[in-house]
């Protein structure tokens, strides 16, 4: 419990908000809790903190230990430089990356903290940035009468209609009196912070009175004030304790499955390394026992060791070999992976095809660690409002008296001309309608059409605003209501103004005053609203609009008898509209008798004053009068989808990605969207709905066949299994936390990669929970984007992000890892073979400089270029054949089996690399007779062979040779030879004789024909088997990619999801028949 | 992350339309099709087989003769003598005879070979001071700690050359004698020019002194000889004063450590200026007079003398031609398998259909 003005009291509770009445003014955000500190470093702490963090990473700590081991002379088998140089480079690159990351991260977060949220008491309506509330506030008073306050909660629950909050009468009397407000000293005792958005219980103690508080008096963080000039409130919760933040879920460090696999593999390699060390150490023990012991004549100083304890010698050898073989766990692996991911992120940022020109918003990869997982997504969880839809409602069609008006499909509307509304000076210029016959009907003064629009103009709760003469702005609770009123306005029935008792219309230019007798509200159970009005002629009429099924049940039987055909047609039209994904409302009216109404009004007045069961009583009364209705027609409002949404969904479905829509919206709305997105189609006849309020109810429905109870632990599994059997899953009425729970459910039980996409604060928790979170940017709220890993402006870019960027990233990363592990095995295991010849003495095969530079200079760039630029399939084909996405989901390109294969290839290569030169040079001489079988020559021959073999291999592994690849591959070879000759030059040796003992070896070796013969043989022997295996695989078990690359276009069904912009393709998509035919 | 750009305006944040940023860099996409891979395999097979055959023919024309003298002939007694370290300072000479059936044509090289001598042990290989061998006076008096314990002799003088490698230098010497009808004569061998040019001229230098008149012995004054040596470093070659000190070619050859426990090192080259050796070594009976100093019995080693001629790709080397032939045949086999598989499965793209 929290007391508003009692800091001492509050501090007794860990969650108490530092708040008092002096700071009650609603927008006071200087509360320290509201600042979120995300910067890790500053200029001075950077170096120590960053180094400390880096060495906490297992890999870096491991290399540090190695470095220390190398300083022990008995163990040191490599000079300390060989580990230090790469380690320093890795630390440096990582530090730079961390610093830039931190810089960007800080910068991002300063934006929300510093939003211009109007800190002054009267909240001025700042047009460009709507005032987003920053704390949970108890409403005290507002500019509107009765302390009313309108808010939009789209950020919280995705609902876009206006909601009303009302202050307590006692506090609303405070008005805008600053001194009074400042003296306000009420105590609030309320529930502890929680994540329930629709509940609040508390009590206000003020002036010796108790006032109950509920959610209707609260303005939650994330709300936007609408139609309210200012309001005052008292902050109850701020910062992390607000309901919004409580709903955000925890930020978890996200890691990709490849990352986890990589860590496992590194552990395996480490185990492998230890095994090798043990084998070689045992070998050393045995060798020392049998051979080395007699050799001690030449190695005097080891005599005590050798004579007394060969096991100790083996122990030292173990560590020496750990040092030598450490390159199997390559230090540059992690940093290379990070560089590649960074590159992929930049490619996403740079992509013009994901740049939304209208909002000047490019796509943004906000994290650089998840790219390859974009190629493995199996489940997409999408928000609806603002993500799939534009959140714009358009009056699209109507059916009046059985006759349908409006074009068949709004998306091919460009074919028909817009209706000219110029006759009407009060019309809304932005309104478009494509069927002029309706206007003609209006002009013919057909009574039913007139009544239809009159109803639309009267039956609603819209507030008009007319700042200048004729410049009408409607403030609607829900956008579809606004769309209907706007339609009526354009067709000549202009809703001009309202008072509590009257409504003024301009019917075809003439003002008509209706007396408003009663408003029968809309609610979710009734699914309809009605008004009872008296027109100037004195006739009383009830106008009703509502869900078609509800209205049809309440029609007068005469409708069916007399207007049988009409009613049928209207019903048919209504269901047709719904099938097209339009929101359908049926309209009806009823003439009322004065006496009947009078009697009814009395009962209504009584019912509205009873305390117990008031709701039920009112509902019964409404029900009583809303019977025997006469059908007028039906309207169809399109919840305008974002461009390309159905195509994107179709394409992603073809890529075997399951799309679930999670929305806080109503069931009907959600289903409509399902239809308009092609997620639900007419041919799906087993659409079933699970809803219920108790565990048992839901359980039964699940057995037969939404959320609140299905997320109880015992039902989770049933829900999941049922849902996964479905083609399409739409969850409605879910709270932000439940969205996250659904994601978590799939994530933990299906072992699949999940992606959540959303635009509002209500999506933050699911964005954070999913493996990958995507935010729709360029909109009002920033929360979703800030919590997301990727952001872009339009839902349709998801297709490109997954099918092109994700696929490439995954493909590249897998190829990169395969090659990288192969390369390091081939490089390192040569030492293992050599161990058997050098008495397991941990003598290196290579020059120490070669070991230092191999990973970071000679072979780093070509594989980086492959990891950054490679493309097995170009982007057009990636879109054209969404099934190419499948390998990523199945995780076939890099897994433990692939790792085993690359280990095998690496081991084989190292074997050939060692034994072919061994066989060739063991007893051979140069062509001038002098010997060449010395260790230095051998080192040069093997290292040259190695560099050439791995270069040829990368050449074979590269599918897409850009100029960069050429430069890197040939450049690396050139650099290798340049450095080789430089290291072996006279000059360097004469300056540092003990560091460059290989003087002249390169010259003396590489001028020999036999050396080149051996290098050539080694290369051929190492590369050909892999080439043959790959060719065989392509022939025998071609992968999807092979097929797609191989088969010319005409053999395949032409799937039309690529062309996002061409309208006729959209048209084709709306016809399932075309999708099913082969062409 | 997006880079802020200088230009403002409605499309300020639009990414550049460069081929690089849009991942549209022009590129070459090689593909593994039967038309490229199969000919390549056949081509490689042919190249390898032909090369192997050519090498084989070349190798057939080279000669090599190995004579193990560890305890062959009269060397048996020396072998026994060297078993006792107390006899280290006593000289022991022995002779081994052998016969050359076919004439060794062309340049003939005389090697000594050691079997099971591990010059490639890490501790052994490190035990040298290249700074000393390049003639740095500092290192001469104060050798690198790597040379431990062959760094100071029992008088406390710094050892030159220090370290285990130099200490264990091979010190048998050989005289090859040709027994023809005309009588026995010593086969003339060049004992210089047996090292790499870079070793002789760059890597190994005698200590530099300002006073050019000093003898080598004076230059090395104040240093001790390696423990196992019988002569100081400045007196290794009694016949050629310029072949002494660190630039003694036998020392240089020894200091180039072998990669494997079985190795041979060049001892001399046949001097073909003198009859009857102008065309090489004639067939006939030969003997080697050996000054048997190097003990191998400690490590079950063996010693041998190798006579060899060379071809264009170096000394006799049977491995390379055979390896080429084997590789060529394997590739050919692979190529045939690939062709068969391709013919059966891949040719008409049947597997390629979905």
GROMACS .gro file of C-alpha atoms in nm, chain A residues 291 302 433 594 649 678 887 917:
model
    8
  291UNK     CA    1   6.408  -4.371  -2.603
  302UNK     CA    2   6.676  -3.277  -1.811
  433UNK     CA    3  -1.589   0.591  -5.277
  594UNK     CA    4  -4.515   0.795  -2.796
  649UNK     CA    5   0.178  -1.359  -4.524
  678UNK     CA    6  -0.572  -1.435  -4.631
  887UNK     CA    7   1.699  -2.564  -4.453
  917UNK     CA    8   5.580  -3.379  -4.745
   0.00000   0.00000   0.00000
